[in-house]
Each structure stands twice: as C-alpha cells, then as structure tokens.
CSV table of C-alpha atoms and ligand atoms in Angstrom, one decimal:
chain,number,residue,atom,x,y,z
A,1,UNK,CA,-17.4,15.8,2.2
A,2,UNK,CA,-13.8,16.1,3.6
A,3,UNK,CA,-10.9,14.9,1.6
A,4,UNK,CA,-10.3,11.2,1.9
A,5,UNK,CA,-7.1,10.8,-0.2
A,6,UNK,CA,-4.1,13.0,-0.9
A,7,UNK,CA,-3.2,12.9,2.7
A,8,UNK,CA,0.0,11.8,4.5
A,9,UNK,CA,-0.1,8.9,7.0
A,10,UNK,CA,-0.1,11.3,10.0
A,11,UNK,CA,-2.9,13.4,8.4
A,12,UNK,CA,-5.1,10.3,7.8
A,13,UNK,CA,-4.5,9.2,11.4
A,14,UNK,CA,-5.4,12.6,12.7
A,15,UNK,CA,-8.7,12.5,10.8
A,16,UNK,CA,-9.5,9.1,12.3
A,17,UNK,CA,-8.8,10.4,15.7
A,18,UNK,CA,-11.0,13.5,15.3
A,19,UNK,CA,-13.8,11.5,13.6
A,20,UNK,CA,-13.5,13.6,10.4
A,21,UNK,CA,-13.1,10.3,8.4
A,22,UNK,CA,-13.4,6.6,9.0
A,23,UNK,CA,-11.2,3.8,7.7
A,24,UNK,CA,-14.0,2.5,5.5
A,25,UNK,CA,-14.5,5.9,3.8
A,26,UNK,CA,-10.7,6.3,3.2
A,27,UNK,CA,-10.2,2.7,2.0
A,28,UNK,CA,-13.2,3.0,-0.3
A,29,UNK,CA,-11.8,6.2,-1.7
A,30,UNK,CA,-8.4,4.5,-2.3
A,31,UNK,CA,-10.1,1.5,-4.0
A,32,UNK,CA,-11.9,3.9,-6.3
A,33,UNK,CA,-8.7,5.7,-7.1
A,34,UNK,CA,-6.9,2.4,-7.8
A,35,UNK,CA,-9.8,1.4,-10.1
A,36,UNK,CA,-9.6,4.7,-12.0
A,37,UNK,CA,-5.9,5.3,-12.2
A,38,UNK,CA,-4.0,2.0,-11.8
A,39,UNK,CA,-4.8,1.0,-15.4
A,40,UNK,CA,-2.4,3.8,-16.4
A,41,UNK,CA,0.3,3.1,-13.9
A,42,UNK,CA,0.0,-0.7,-13.2
A,43,UNK,CA,1.5,-0.4,-9.8
A,44,UNK,CA,-0.6,-3.3,-8.4
A,45,UNK,CA,-0.3,-7.0,-9.3
A,46,UNK,CA,-3.1,-7.9,-6.9
A,47,UNK,CA,-5.7,-5.7,-5.3
A,48,UNK,CA,-7.1,-7.2,-2.1
A,49,UNK,CA,-10.5,-5.4,-2.2
A,50,UNK,CA,-12.6,-7.7,0.0
A,51,UNK,CA,-10.1,-8.1,2.8
A,52,UNK,CA,-9.3,-4.4,2.7
A,53,UNK,CA,-12.9,-3.5,3.2
A,54,UNK,CA,-13.3,-6.1,6.0
A,55,UNK,CA,-10.2,-4.8,7.8
A,56,UNK,CA,-11.4,-1.2,7.4
A,57,UNK,CA,-14.7,-2.2,9.0
A,58,UNK,CA,-12.8,-3.7,12.0
A,59,UNK,CA,-10.7,-0.6,12.3
A,60,UNK,CA,-13.9,1.6,12.3
A,61,UNK,CA,-15.2,-0.4,15.2
A,62,UNK,CA,-12.0,-0.1,17.2
A,63,UNK,CA,-11.7,3.6,16.6
A,64,UNK,CA,-15.3,4.2,17.4
A,65,UNK,CA,-14.9,2.3,20.7
A,66,UNK,CA,-11.9,4.4,21.5
A,67,UNK,CA,-9.6,1.4,21.5
A,68,UNK,CA,-7.5,1.8,18.4
A,69,UNK,CA,-4.9,-0.9,17.7
A,70,UNK,CA,-2.2,1.9,17.5
A,71,UNK,CA,-1.3,5.0,15.6
A,72,UNK,CA,-1.5,3.2,12.2
A,73,UNK,CA,-5.0,1.7,12.8
A,74,UNK,CA,-6.9,1.8,9.5
A,75,UNK,CA,-4.0,3.2,7.4
A,76,UNK,CA,-4.1,1.8,3.8
A,77,UNK,CA,-0.8,0.5,2.5
A,78,UNK,CA,0.6,-1.1,-0.6
A,79,UNK,CA,2.9,-4.1,-0.1
A,80,UNK,CA,5.6,-5.2,-2.5
A,81,UNK,CA,4.9,-8.6,-3.9
A,82,UNK,CA,8.0,-10.2,-2.5
A,83,UNK,CA,6.6,-10.1,1.1
A,84,UNK,CA,4.6,-13.2,2.0
A,85,UNK,CA,0.9,-12.7,2.8
A,86,UNK,CA,-1.1,-15.6,4.1
A,87,UNK,CA,-3.9,-16.5,1.7
A,88,UNK,CA,-2.9,-13.7,-0.8
A,89,UNK,CA,-0.9,-14.6,-3.9
A,90,UNK,CA,2.8,-13.6,-3.6
A,91,UNK,CA,4.4,-13.7,-7.0
A,92,UNK,CA,7.7,-11.8,-6.8
A,93,UNK,CA,6.5,-10.7,-10.3
A,94,UNK,CA,7.7,-14.1,-11.6
A,95,UNK,CA,6.1,-16.7,-13.7
A,96,UNK,CA,7.5,-19.3,-11.4
A,97,UNK,CA,5.5,-18.0,-8.4
A,98,UNK,CA,2.5,-16.7,-10.4
A,99,UNK,CA,0.0,-18.8,-8.5
A,100,UNK,CA,1.9,-19.2,-5.2
A,101,UNK,CA,-0.3,-18.5,-2.2
A,102,UNK,CA,1.8,-18.5,1.0
A,103,UNK,CA,0.4,-20.4,4.0
A,104,UNK,CA,1.9,-17.8,6.4
A,105,UNK,CA,2.5,-14.1,6.8
A,106,UNK,CA,5.9,-12.4,6.9
A,107,UNK,CA,6.7,-11.0,10.3
A,108,UNK,CA,6.3,-7.4,9.0
A,109,UNK,CA,2.8,-8.3,7.9
A,110,UNK,CA,1.9,-9.9,11.3
A,111,UNK,CA,3.1,-6.7,12.9
A,112,UNK,CA,1.3,-4.4,10.6
A,113,UNK,CA,-1.9,-6.4,10.9
A,114,UNK,CA,-1.7,-6.2,14.7
A,115,UNK,CA,-1.2,-2.4,14.3
A,116,UNK,CA,-4.5,-2.3,12.4
A,117,UNK,CA,-3.0,-1.5,9.0
A,118,UNK,CA,-5.2,-2.2,5.9
A,119,UNK,CA,-3.4,-3.8,3.0
A,120,UNK,CA,-4.8,-2.5,-0.3
A,121,UNK,CA,-2.9,-5.0,-2.4
A,122,UNK,CA,0.5,-6.3,-3.6
A,123,UNK,CA,2.7,-4.3,-5.8
A,124,UNK,CA,4.6,-4.9,-9.0
A,125,UNK,CA,8.4,-5.3,-9.0
A,126,UNK,CA,11.4,-6.5,-11.0
A,127,UNK,CA,11.3,-10.3,-10.9
A,128,UNK,CA,12.7,-11.5,-7.6
A,129,UNK,CA,13.8,-7.8,-7.0
A,130,UNK,CA,16.5,-8.0,-9.6
A,131,UNK,CA,16.5,-4.7,-11.5
A,132,UNK,CA,16.2,-1.0,-11.2
A,133,UNK,CA,13.2,-0.1,-13.4
A,134,UNK,CA,10.4,-2.7,-12.7
A,135,UNK,CA,10.6,-3.6,-16.4
A,136,UNK,CA,11.9,-7.1,-15.3
A,137,UNK,CA,8.4,-7.9,-14.0
A,138,UNK,CA,7.2,-11.0,-15.8
A,139,UNK,CA,3.7,-9.5,-16.0
A,140,UNK,CA,3.9,-5.8,-17.1
A,141,UNK,CA,6.1,-2.7,-16.5
A,142,UNK,CA,4.9,-0.1,-14.0
A,143,UNK,CA,4.9,3.5,-15.1
A,144,UNK,CA,6.2,6.6,-13.4
A,145,UNK,CA,3.4,8.8,-12.2
A,146,UNK,CA,5.3,12.0,-13.1
A,147,UNK,CA,5.7,10.9,-16.7
A,148,UNK,CA,4.0,7.8,-18.0
A,149,UNK,CA,6.6,7.2,-20.6
A,150,UNK,CA,9.2,6.7,-17.9
A,151,UNK,CA,10.1,4.0,-15.4
A,152,UNK,CA,9.3,4.3,-11.7
A,153,UNK,CA,12.7,2.8,-10.8
A,154,UNK,CA,13.1,-0.5,-9.1
A,155,UNK,CA,12.9,-3.1,-8.0
A,156,UNK,CA,10.2,-1.8,-5.7
A,157,UNK,CA,8.7,0.4,-8.5
A,158,UNK,CA,5.1,-0.7,-7.8
A,159,UNK,CA,5.1,0.5,-4.2
A,160,UNK,CA,6.9,3.7,-5.0
A,161,UNK,CA,4.6,4.6,-7.9
A,162,UNK,CA,1.5,3.7,-5.8
A,163,UNK,CA,2.6,5.9,-2.9
A,164,UNK,CA,3.7,8.8,-5.2
A,165,UNK,CA,0.4,8.6,-7.2
A,166,UNK,CA,-1.6,8.4,-4.0
A,167,UNK,CA,-2.9,4.9,-4.7
A,168,UNK,CA,-2.0,4.1,-1.1
A,169,UNK,CA,-1.1,6.2,1.9
A,170,UNK,CA,2.2,4.4,2.3
A,171,UNK,CA,3.9,1.1,1.5
A,172,UNK,CA,6.6,-1.4,2.0
A,173,UNK,CA,9.4,-2.4,-0.3
A,174,UNK,CA,12.7,-4.3,0.0
A,175,UNK,CA,16.2,-3.0,-0.7
A,176,UNK,CA,19.1,-5.3,-1.5
A,177,UNK,CA,21.2,-2.7,-3.5
A,178,UNK,CA,18.9,0.3,-3.7
A,179,UNK,CA,15.4,-1.1,-4.5
A,180,UNK,CA,13.7,1.2,-2.0
A,181,UNK,CA,15.8,4.3,-2.2
A,182,UNK,CA,16.2,4.5,-6.0
A,183,UNK,CA,12.4,4.2,-6.8
A,184,UNK,CA,11.7,6.6,-4.0
A,185,UNK,CA,14.0,9.1,-5.7
A,186,UNK,CA,12.5,8.4,-9.2
A,187,UNK,CA,8.9,8.8,-7.9
A,188,UNK,CA,9.5,11.7,-5.4
A,189,UNK,CA,8.6,9.9,-2.2
A,190,UNK,CA,10.4,9.2,1.0
A,191,UNK,CA,12.0,5.7,1.1
A,192,UNK,CA,14.0,4.2,3.9
A,193,UNK,CA,16.3,1.1,3.9
A,194,UNK,CA,16.9,0.3,7.6
A,195,UNK,CA,20.1,-1.1,9.1
A,196,UNK,CA,20.6,-4.7,8.2
A,197,UNK,CA,19.0,-6.6,11.1
A,198,UNK,CA,16.7,-3.8,12.1
A,199,UNK,CA,13.6,-5.3,10.5
A,200,UNK,CA,12.8,-9.1,10.3
A,201,UNK,CA,13.3,-10.8,7.0
A,202,UNK,CA,11.1,-13.7,8.0
A,203,UNK,CA,8.7,-14.1,5.1
A,204,UNK,CA,10.6,-11.9,2.7
A,205,UNK,CA,11.3,-14.0,-0.3
A,206,UNK,CA,15.1,-14.1,-0.3
A,207,UNK,CA,17.2,-12.6,-3.0
A,208,UNK,CA,20.6,-12.0,-1.4
A,209,UNK,CA,20.2,-12.8,2.3
A,210,UNK,CA,23.2,-10.8,3.6
A,211,UNK,CA,21.9,-7.6,1.9
A,212,UNK,CA,18.1,-7.8,1.8
A,213,UNK,CA,16.1,-5.5,4.1
A,214,UNK,CA,12.4,-4.4,4.2
A,215,UNK,CA,11.6,-0.8,4.6
A,216,UNK,CA,8.9,1.9,4.3
A,217,UNK,CA,7.7,4.3,1.6
A,218,UNK,CA,5.6,7.4,2.5
A,219,UNK,CA,4.9,10.8,1.2
A,220,UNK,CA,6.4,12.5,4.2
A,221,UNK,CA,9.2,11.7,6.7
A,222,UNK,CA,6.8,11.3,9.7
A,223,UNK,CA,4.9,8.7,7.8
A,224,UNK,CA,8.1,6.7,7.1
A,225,UNK,CA,9.0,7.0,10.8
A,226,UNK,CA,5.6,5.7,11.9
A,227,UNK,CA,5.9,2.7,9.5
A,228,UNK,CA,9.4,1.9,10.6
A,229,UNK,CA,8.3,2.0,14.3
A,230,UNK,CA,5.7,-0.7,13.5
A,231,UNK,CA,8.0,-3.1,11.7
A,232,UNK,CA,11.4,-2.6,13.5
A,233,UNK,CA,12.6,-4.9,16.2
A,234,UNK,CA,14.0,-8.3,17.0
A,235,UNK,CA,12.2,-11.4,15.7
A,236,UNK,CA,13.0,-14.9,16.9
A,237,UNK,CA,12.0,-16.2,13.5
A,238,UNK,CA,14.9,-14.3,11.8
A,239,UNK,CA,18.3,-15.1,13.3
A,240,UNK,CA,19.8,-12.1,11.5
A,241,UNK,CA,17.4,-9.7,13.1
A,242,UNK,CA,19.2,-7.9,15.9
A,243,UNK,CA,18.1,-7.4,19.5
A,244,UNK,CA,18.9,-3.7,19.7
A,245,UNK,CA,16.2,-1.5,21.4
A,246,UNK,CA,13.9,0.3,19.0
A,247,UNK,CA,13.9,4.0,19.8
A,248,UNK,CA,10.8,6.3,19.5
A,249,UNK,CA,11.3,7.4,15.9
A,250,UNK,CA,8.5,10.0,15.9
A,251,UNK,CA,10.0,11.6,19.1
A,252,UNK,CA,13.4,11.7,17.4
A,253,UNK,CA,11.9,13.9,14.6
A,254,UNK,CA,12.1,16.8,17.1
A,255,UNK,CA,15.9,16.6,17.2
A,256,UNK,CA,17.6,19.6,15.7
A,257,UNK,CA,20.2,19.4,13.0
A,258,UNK,CA,22.0,22.3,14.6
A,259,UNK,CA,25.6,21.3,15.1
A,260,UNK,CA,25.2,17.9,13.3
A,261,UNK,CA,28.2,17.0,11.3
A,262,UNK,CA,27.2,16.0,7.7
A,263,UNK,CA,29.8,14.4,5.5
A,264,UNK,CA,29.8,14.8,1.8
A,265,UNK,CA,31.5,11.9,0.1
A,266,UNK,CA,33.8,13.0,-2.7
A,267,UNK,CA,33.3,9.8,-4.6
A,268,UNK,CA,29.5,10.4,-4.9
A,269,UNK,CA,29.8,13.3,-7.3
A,270,UNK,CA,31.1,11.8,-10.5
A,271,UNK,CA,31.5,12.5,-14.1
A,272,UNK,CA,28.5,11.4,-16.2
A,273,UNK,CA,25.9,12.2,-13.6
A,274,UNK,CA,23.0,14.3,-14.5
A,275,UNK,CA,24.0,18.0,-13.8
A,276,UNK,CA,20.4,18.8,-12.6
A,277,UNK,CA,20.7,16.1,-10.0
A,278,UNK,CA,24.1,17.3,-8.9
A,279,UNK,CA,22.9,20.9,-8.7
A,280,UNK,CA,19.8,20.0,-6.7
A,281,UNK,CA,21.9,17.9,-4.2
A,282,UNK,CA,24.3,20.7,-3.6
A,283,UNK,CA,21.5,23.1,-3.0
A,284,UNK,CA,20.0,20.6,-0.5
A,285,UNK,CA,23.3,20.5,1.3
A,286,UNK,CA,23.2,24.3,1.5
A,287,UNK,CA,19.8,24.0,3.0
A,288,UNK,CA,21.1,21.6,5.7
A,289,UNK,CA,23.9,24.1,6.3
A,290,UNK,CA,21.4,26.9,6.7
A,291,UNK,CA,19.7,24.7,9.4
A,292,UNK,CA,22.9,24.6,11.4
A,293,UNK,CA,24.5,21.4,10.1
A,294,UNK,CA,28.3,21.4,9.8
A,295,UNK,CA,29.3,20.3,6.4
A,296,UNK,CA,32.5,18.4,5.9
A,297,UNK,CA,34.1,16.7,2.9
A,298,UNK,CA,34.8,13.0,3.4
A,299,UNK,CA,36.3,10.3,1.3
A,300,UNK,CA,35.1,6.7,0.8
A,301,UNK,CA,38.0,5.5,-1.3
A,302,UNK,CA,36.8,2.0,-2.2
A,303,UNK,CA,33.5,3.2,-3.7
A,304,UNK,CA,34.7,2.4,-7.2
A,305,UNK,CA,34.9,-1.3,-6.4
A,306,UNK,CA,31.5,-1.7,-4.6
A,307,UNK,CA,29.4,-2.3,-7.7
A,308,UNK,CA,31.7,-5.1,-8.9
A,309,UNK,CA,31.7,-6.7,-5.5
A,310,UNK,CA,27.9,-6.5,-5.2
A,311,UNK,CA,27.5,-8.1,-8.6
A,312,UNK,CA,29.4,-11.1,-7.4
A,313,UNK,CA,28.0,-11.4,-3.8
A,314,UNK,CA,24.3,-10.7,-4.7
A,315,UNK,CA,24.2,-13.2,-7.6
A,316,UNK,CA,26.1,-15.8,-5.6
A,317,UNK,CA,23.5,-15.6,-2.8
A,318,UNK,CA,20.7,-15.5,-5.4
A,319,UNK,CA,21.9,-18.6,-7.2
A,320,UNK,CA,21.8,-20.5,-3.9
A,321,UNK,CA,18.5,-19.0,-2.7
A,322,UNK,CA,16.7,-19.6,-6.0
A,323,UNK,CA,17.7,-23.2,-6.2
A,324,UNK,CA,14.5,-23.9,-4.3
A,325,UNK,CA,12.3,-23.2,-7.3
A,326,UNK,CA,12.5,-26.6,-8.8
A,327,UNK,CA,8.8,-27.3,-9.6
A,328,UNK,CA,8.6,-29.9,-6.9
A,329,UNK,CA,7.1,-28.4,-3.8
A,330,UNK,CA,5.4,-25.3,-5.0
A,331,UNK,CA,5.2,-22.8,-7.8
A,332,UNK,CA,5.2,-23.4,-11.5
A,333,UNK,CA,6.0,-26.8,-13.0
A,334,UNK,CA,6.5,-27.3,-16.7
A,335,UNK,CA,4.1,-30.0,-17.9
A,336,UNK,CA,4.8,-33.3,-19.8
A,337,UNK,CA,8.3,-34.3,-18.8
A,338,UNK,CA,9.9,-37.7,-19.3
A,339,UNK,CA,11.9,-37.6,-16.1
A,340,UNK,CA,12.8,-35.5,-13.1
A,341,UNK,CA,15.9,-33.9,-14.6
A,342,UNK,CA,14.0,-32.7,-17.6
A,343,UNK,CA,11.2,-31.4,-15.3
A,344,UNK,CA,13.8,-29.3,-13.3
A,345,UNK,CA,15.4,-27.9,-16.4
A,346,UNK,CA,12.2,-27.0,-18.3
A,347,UNK,CA,10.5,-25.6,-15.1
A,348,UNK,CA,13.4,-23.2,-14.5
A,349,UNK,CA,13.9,-22.4,-18.2
A,350,UNK,CA,10.2,-21.4,-18.6
A,351,UNK,CA,9.6,-20.1,-15.1
A,352,UNK,CA,12.5,-17.5,-14.8
A,353,UNK,CA,13.0,-14.4,-16.9
A,354,UNK,CA,16.3,-13.4,-18.6
A,355,UNK,CA,17.7,-11.2,-15.8
A,356,UNK,CA,17.1,-13.8,-13.1
A,357,UNK,CA,18.8,-16.5,-15.3
A,358,UNK,CA,21.7,-14.1,-15.8
A,359,UNK,CA,22.1,-13.7,-12.1
A,360,UNK,CA,21.9,-17.4,-11.4
A,361,UNK,CA,24.6,-18.1,-14.0
A,362,UNK,CA,26.8,-15.3,-12.7
A,363,UNK,CA,26.4,-16.5,-9.1
A,364,UNK,CA,26.9,-20.2,-9.9
A,365,UNK,CA,30.0,-19.4,-11.8
A,366,UNK,CA,31.4,-17.2,-9.0
A,367,UNK,CA,30.8,-19.9,-6.5
A,368,UNK,CA,32.2,-22.8,-8.6
A,369,UNK,CA,35.1,-24.8,-7.4
A,370,UNK,CA,38.4,-23.3,-8.6
A,371,UNK,CA,36.9,-19.8,-9.0
A,372,UNK,CA,35.4,-19.4,-5.5
A,373,UNK,CA,38.5,-17.6,-4.0
A,374,UNK,CA,39.1,-15.5,-7.1
A,375,UNK,CA,35.6,-14.1,-7.3
A,376,UNK,CA,33.5,-14.6,-4.2
A,377,UNK,CA,36.3,-14.6,-1.7
A,378,UNK,CA,37.8,-11.4,-3.2
A,379,UNK,CA,34.4,-9.7,-3.3
A,380,UNK,CA,33.9,-10.4,0.4
A,381,UNK,CA,37.2,-8.8,1.1
A,382,UNK,CA,36.3,-5.7,-0.9
A,383,UNK,CA,33.0,-5.6,1.0
A,384,UNK,CA,35.1,-5.3,4.2
A,385,UNK,CA,37.0,-2.4,2.8
A,386,UNK,CA,33.8,-0.7,1.8
A,387,UNK,CA,32.5,-1.1,5.3
A,388,UNK,CA,35.7,0.3,6.8
A,389,UNK,CA,35.5,3.4,4.6
A,390,UNK,CA,32.1,4.2,6.2
A,391,UNK,CA,33.4,3.4,9.7
A,392,UNK,CA,36.3,5.8,9.2
A,393,UNK,CA,34.0,8.5,7.9
A,394,UNK,CA,31.6,8.1,10.8
A,395,UNK,CA,34.4,8.8,13.2
A,396,UNK,CA,34.3,12.4,11.9
A,397,UNK,CA,30.6,12.9,10.9
A,398,UNK,CA,27.1,11.9,12.2
A,399,UNK,CA,25.6,11.2,8.8
A,400,UNK,CA,26.4,11.5,5.0
A,401,UNK,CA,24.5,13.3,2.3
A,402,UNK,CA,24.7,12.6,-1.4
A,403,UNK,CA,22.6,11.8,-4.4
A,404,UNK,CA,20.4,8.7,-4.3
A,405,UNK,CA,20.9,8.0,-8.0
A,406,UNK,CA,23.1,9.5,-10.7
A,407,UNK,CA,20.1,10.4,-12.9
A,408,UNK,CA,16.3,10.9,-12.7
A,409,UNK,CA,13.8,8.5,-14.1
A,410,UNK,CA,14.6,7.3,-17.6
A,411,UNK,CA,12.4,6.2,-20.4
A,412,UNK,CA,10.9,2.7,-20.6
A,413,UNK,CA,13.1,0.4,-22.8
A,414,UNK,CA,15.9,3.0,-22.7
A,415,UNK,CA,18.4,0.8,-21.0
A,416,UNK,CA,19.0,-2.3,-23.0
A,417,UNK,CA,22.5,-3.2,-21.7
A,418,UNK,CA,22.4,-4.8,-18.2
A,419,UNK,CA,25.5,-3.0,-17.1
A,420,UNK,CA,23.8,0.4,-17.8
A,421,UNK,CA,21.0,-0.8,-15.5
A,422,UNK,CA,23.4,-1.9,-12.8
A,423,UNK,CA,25.0,1.5,-12.8
A,424,UNK,CA,21.8,3.0,-11.5
A,425,UNK,CA,22.6,1.7,-8.1
A,426,UNK,CA,26.2,3.0,-7.9
A,427,UNK,CA,25.3,5.3,-4.9
A,428,UNK,CA,23.0,2.9,-3.1
A,429,UNK,CA,24.8,-0.4,-3.3
A,430,UNK,CA,27.8,0.5,-0.9
A,431,UNK,CA,25.2,1.2,1.8
A,432,UNK,CA,23.9,-2.4,1.6
A,433,UNK,CA,27.4,-3.9,1.5
A,434,UNK,CA,28.1,-2.0,4.7
A,435,UNK,CA,24.7,-2.9,6.3
A,436,UNK,CA,23.9,0.8,7.0
A,437,UNK,CA,20.6,2.7,7.0
A,438,UNK,CA,19.9,4.9,4.0
A,439,UNK,CA,17.0,7.3,3.3
A,440,UNK,CA,16.0,9.0,0.1
A,441,UNK,CA,13.8,12.0,0.1
A,442,UNK,CA,12.7,14.5,-2.6
A,443,UNK,CA,15.1,17.4,-3.0
A,444,UNK,CA,13.8,19.1,-6.1
A,445,UNK,CA,12.7,18.6,-9.7
A,446,UNK,CA,14.3,18.9,-13.1
A,447,UNK,CA,13.2,21.5,-15.6
A,448,UNK,CA,11.2,18.7,-17.1
A,449,UNK,CA,9.3,18.1,-13.9
A,450,UNK,CA,11.0,14.9,-12.7
A,451,UNK,CA,11.7,14.4,-9.0
A,452,UNK,CA,15.3,14.2,-7.7
A,453,UNK,CA,16.3,12.3,-4.6
A,454,UNK,CA,18.7,13.2,-1.7
A,455,UNK,CA,20.2,10.2,0.1
A,456,UNK,CA,21.1,10.4,3.7
A,457,UNK,CA,23.3,7.6,5.1
A,458,UNK,CA,23.7,6.8,8.8
A,459,UNK,CA,25.6,4.8,11.4
A,460,UNK,CA,24.3,1.3,12.1
A,461,UNK,CA,20.9,1.5,14.0
A,462,UNK,CA,20.9,5.3,13.8
A,463,UNK,CA,17.8,5.6,11.7
A,464,UNK,CA,16.7,8.4,14.2
A,465,UNK,CA,19.4,10.7,13.0
A,466,UNK,CA,18.5,10.2,9.4
A,467,UNK,CA,14.8,10.7,10.1
A,468,UNK,CA,15.4,13.9,12.1
A,469,UNK,CA,17.7,15.4,9.5
A,470,UNK,CA,15.2,14.5,6.7
A,471,UNK,CA,12.4,15.9,8.7
A,472,UNK,CA,14.2,19.2,9.3
A,473,UNK,CA,15.0,19.4,5.6
A,474,UNK,CA,11.4,18.5,4.6
A,475,UNK,CA,10.0,21.3,6.8
A,476,UNK,CA,12.3,23.8,5.2
A,477,UNK,CA,11.5,22.9,1.6
A,478,UNK,CA,8.3,22.5,-0.5
A,479,UNK,CA,9.1,19.4,-2.5
A,480,UNK,CA,7.1,16.9,-0.6
A,481,UNK,CA,3.9,18.9,-1.3
A,482,UNK,CA,4.1,18.5,-5.1
A,483,UNK,CA,1.8,15.9,-6.6
A,484,UNK,CA,1.8,14.3,-10.0
A,485,UNK,CA,-1.2,15.1,-12.2
A,486,UNK,CA,-2.8,11.9,-13.3
A,487,UNK,CA,-6.5,12.3,-13.8
B,501,LIG,N1,19.1,-3.0,-8.8
B,501,LIG,C1,19.9,-3.9,-8.0
B,501,LIG,C2,19.9,-5.3,-8.5
B,501,LIG,O1,19.3,-5.5,-9.5
B,501,LIG,C3,19.3,-3.8,-6.6
B,501,LIG,C4,18.0,-4.5,-6.5
B,501,LIG,C5,17.5,-4.5,-5.1
B,501,LIG,O2,17.8,-3.7,-4.2
B,501,LIG,N2,16.6,-5.5,-4.8
B,501,LIG,O3,20.4,-6.2,-7.9
C-alpha cells in the first residue's frame, strides 16, 4: 500500500491526481494517526471524524469524475479553535465558550470548504489566543512533538504541533503578535502571517481586531502558498479586508532570489538570545547570500518600544472585544445568581482564566478616562513610529531576515512570570503593529534536536516575495525533511 501520511500538501494532491490514493484512504489514515498519537500531544480539542469521512467521500467522487473542486480537494487540515465552524464547537480553549456551537462558518472556512478541504478537527490554543505556549488553554496543554516535555509555542500551538507531528497535512492559525510564526518556529513547520487585510477575519473570534490575522501552517513552503491562495482576498463581510488583487502564489515560487536585497535588522540580534538560534540564523543568511541575495544591514530603531506598545494596544482592544462574554446571549453562565450584576460578575470570574483576566484589566485601565492619552494614545503613536521604521527599511531592501523567536521551545511550566512569556514575541510583535506579512520556516536544529525558525518579513501585500525566498531557501537546505519521532 502506498504511503498515505507523511506527505506534504502538494504531494498528497499529486497522489489524488494520479489515482495513487483517495481522500478517504488519506483521511482514514490521519484519523488513525490522531487516535494513536494525539493522546501524547493533545493538539486537538475536537476531532470531527464523521464530517471528515463524509467530506472525504464527496472529494473521492469529484476526483473520480475528473471534476475536482480545486488543487486542495480532499486535503486534510487542522483548524485553530478560534475560527468559527458551523455546527462544530468553537471554544477558543476557554471555559466561557466550552459548549459554544457557532451558527455560521468563518469566511476562511467557507472558502476552504468550497475548495474541497477536509477539516479533521479543531486545535488547542492559549485561551482567546493570549499566550505563547498553549499552556493557557483552559482544557490541557499541548506538547511539542520534538520533545514532549516542552511547549509547542502559542497561541496556535495545537495547529503547529498537529502539522509538525503529521496529524494533519496542513492547518490554520491566527497571529496577533506572533501566534502563527512562533509556534511554527518551535515545532519546525512553515507558518505565515499574511498582511493585515489580506485574509478575511469574518468568523475569527476577535482578540485585538487591528492586529489579528488568519494564516496557514504547512510542512513545506508550497503547501503554505496553496493554503494562502485559497483563503486570501477581499470579503464584503470584513470591512478591514482589502480589495487588492491576489497574485498566483505558487507561480511566484519560481522567482529567483538572485539580486534580491535582504535586510538584516540590527535590533533583532540581541543580548540574551539563544546562541544556537543566532548562529543558525546567520548561517541561513549566508545560504540566502549563496543563492544570490544581496545582504544589507538595516536599522529599525523603535523596536525596543514595540513590545510595550503592543501590551497596551492588544489588551485595550481585547478588553473591549471580550465584553460580549456576559452570560446573556451565549456561552457559559454561572448558575444561581440573585440579580443580573451578580450573574455578569460570576460568569466572567468563573469563565475566564488568569491571563485573560490580566489582559482585560490591563486594557480597561489603559482605556480609562484620564489615562487614555497617557497609555493608549501614546502606544498608538509608538505604533506609527514602528511602522515608519519598516517603511524606511523597505526603501532600501525587498525583505528582511531575522530570527522568529529569541529561543527554541522551552519546558512546560518553565515560564511563570507573564513578562517572560511576553518576551517570546519580541521579534514577531513589531510585524503585527506594522500590519506586514511575516513567514517562519525551519532553518536548523539545536544540538538537543529542537527546531529553529528563520523569519522573513515583507512589504505590505508582498507575500509572494516571502514565499519565493522561503522556497529557494527550502530547496537549498534539508531541514523541512526532518520529522519528529513519536511512535
Ligand atoms: N503571545 C502574544 C500574546 O499573548 C501574541 C498572541 C497572538 O499572536 N495571538 O498576546
């Protein structure tokens, strides 16, 4: 019997086209893998076995009739549990939404369904996407497939771990300050945060609306390009989605990096970062140089202030977005209250975890009368300065290359201080503040066998350049072929 798992998205698609495998065979093989291995990893919150098998059957028929729904027909994916799925529980890994079943699909789900994709299930995350380790899930932590004593990163740790461990061919996550790229780096997969406005947020449970963006995980760059193709584009249901033409991302993979100007931001190589990470990233930059890229040093002088600005802006938006969880219309409601005010208070006290409460308090404080200008207003101005840093750099270079995170995956329960956790996103947060696309891909392993991520940052709506540079790098290096041993 031919291999049904352990393949990249383009490899699975090629087997469907040649008739070497059917979606039912592949989906059944994935469901068996999930059953056998997910108890160790706990990447999934919900496995949608029945609907996955039914959709695989439908894909079989289309492929057999020679009328596939598109290049992704029958491809099995893992979806972060912050993306609404009609009729399928969408929890945000929070007690407050533990039993919430959305009456509608997010636009990305509508698009993927039309493309024939088979959802295998919904993946674990930090509660409401607040965190960098998936330990803030109200249900259970997810483990890193390369070392089960370590975290997969977060907040999209479930999708990253599922893709890295081959419990799905690809997946979707969301990225507000690094939640796709950092877990991609920690798990050794490709992860892409698109330009703000490139992908519809309709049906993405809001954390910080001016920063949130949905994006793909895959084991290779081409797979990420195929997924982005399917989800990108204007959506009348999201007024912040942009009506900019969507290029052919797979065609763009053929572009050479010869002559491309790659900027190396000084501020992204800092004291205290893991020397093995720094070393691997410099070697990766040498590889890009060897492929013909022109390497230039650049400076992003306001980088130091980005984290502080983010931790005012993101909590401020979160405190407003999360006001809707009041126990009235949907979600958890604390029982046995004497009046409405007590019901609100107890519902939110019992329904939200500690980190979510911390963000709500921070945000409410930052927005409160008398402090608004001093905190929120100031943070917004810093955000403008961060964006200008990038604009200036992009006058000289086509893309930037730097580490995705300052360290590799850390141990479960290792980071007790919230600030230590916040520092994980020091190299990813500025990209969200500026609304730019960012991609993480594997660029090596530590002596201890943990993956290291290289981050590429692009101009607005220039995902093509990131994908083509990543693809050239991937073809020149062996990292994406390494797989974790789980069985
Ligand atoms: N770790 C960051 C935070 O906790 C980013 C999370 C994200 O991108 N969703 O806010």
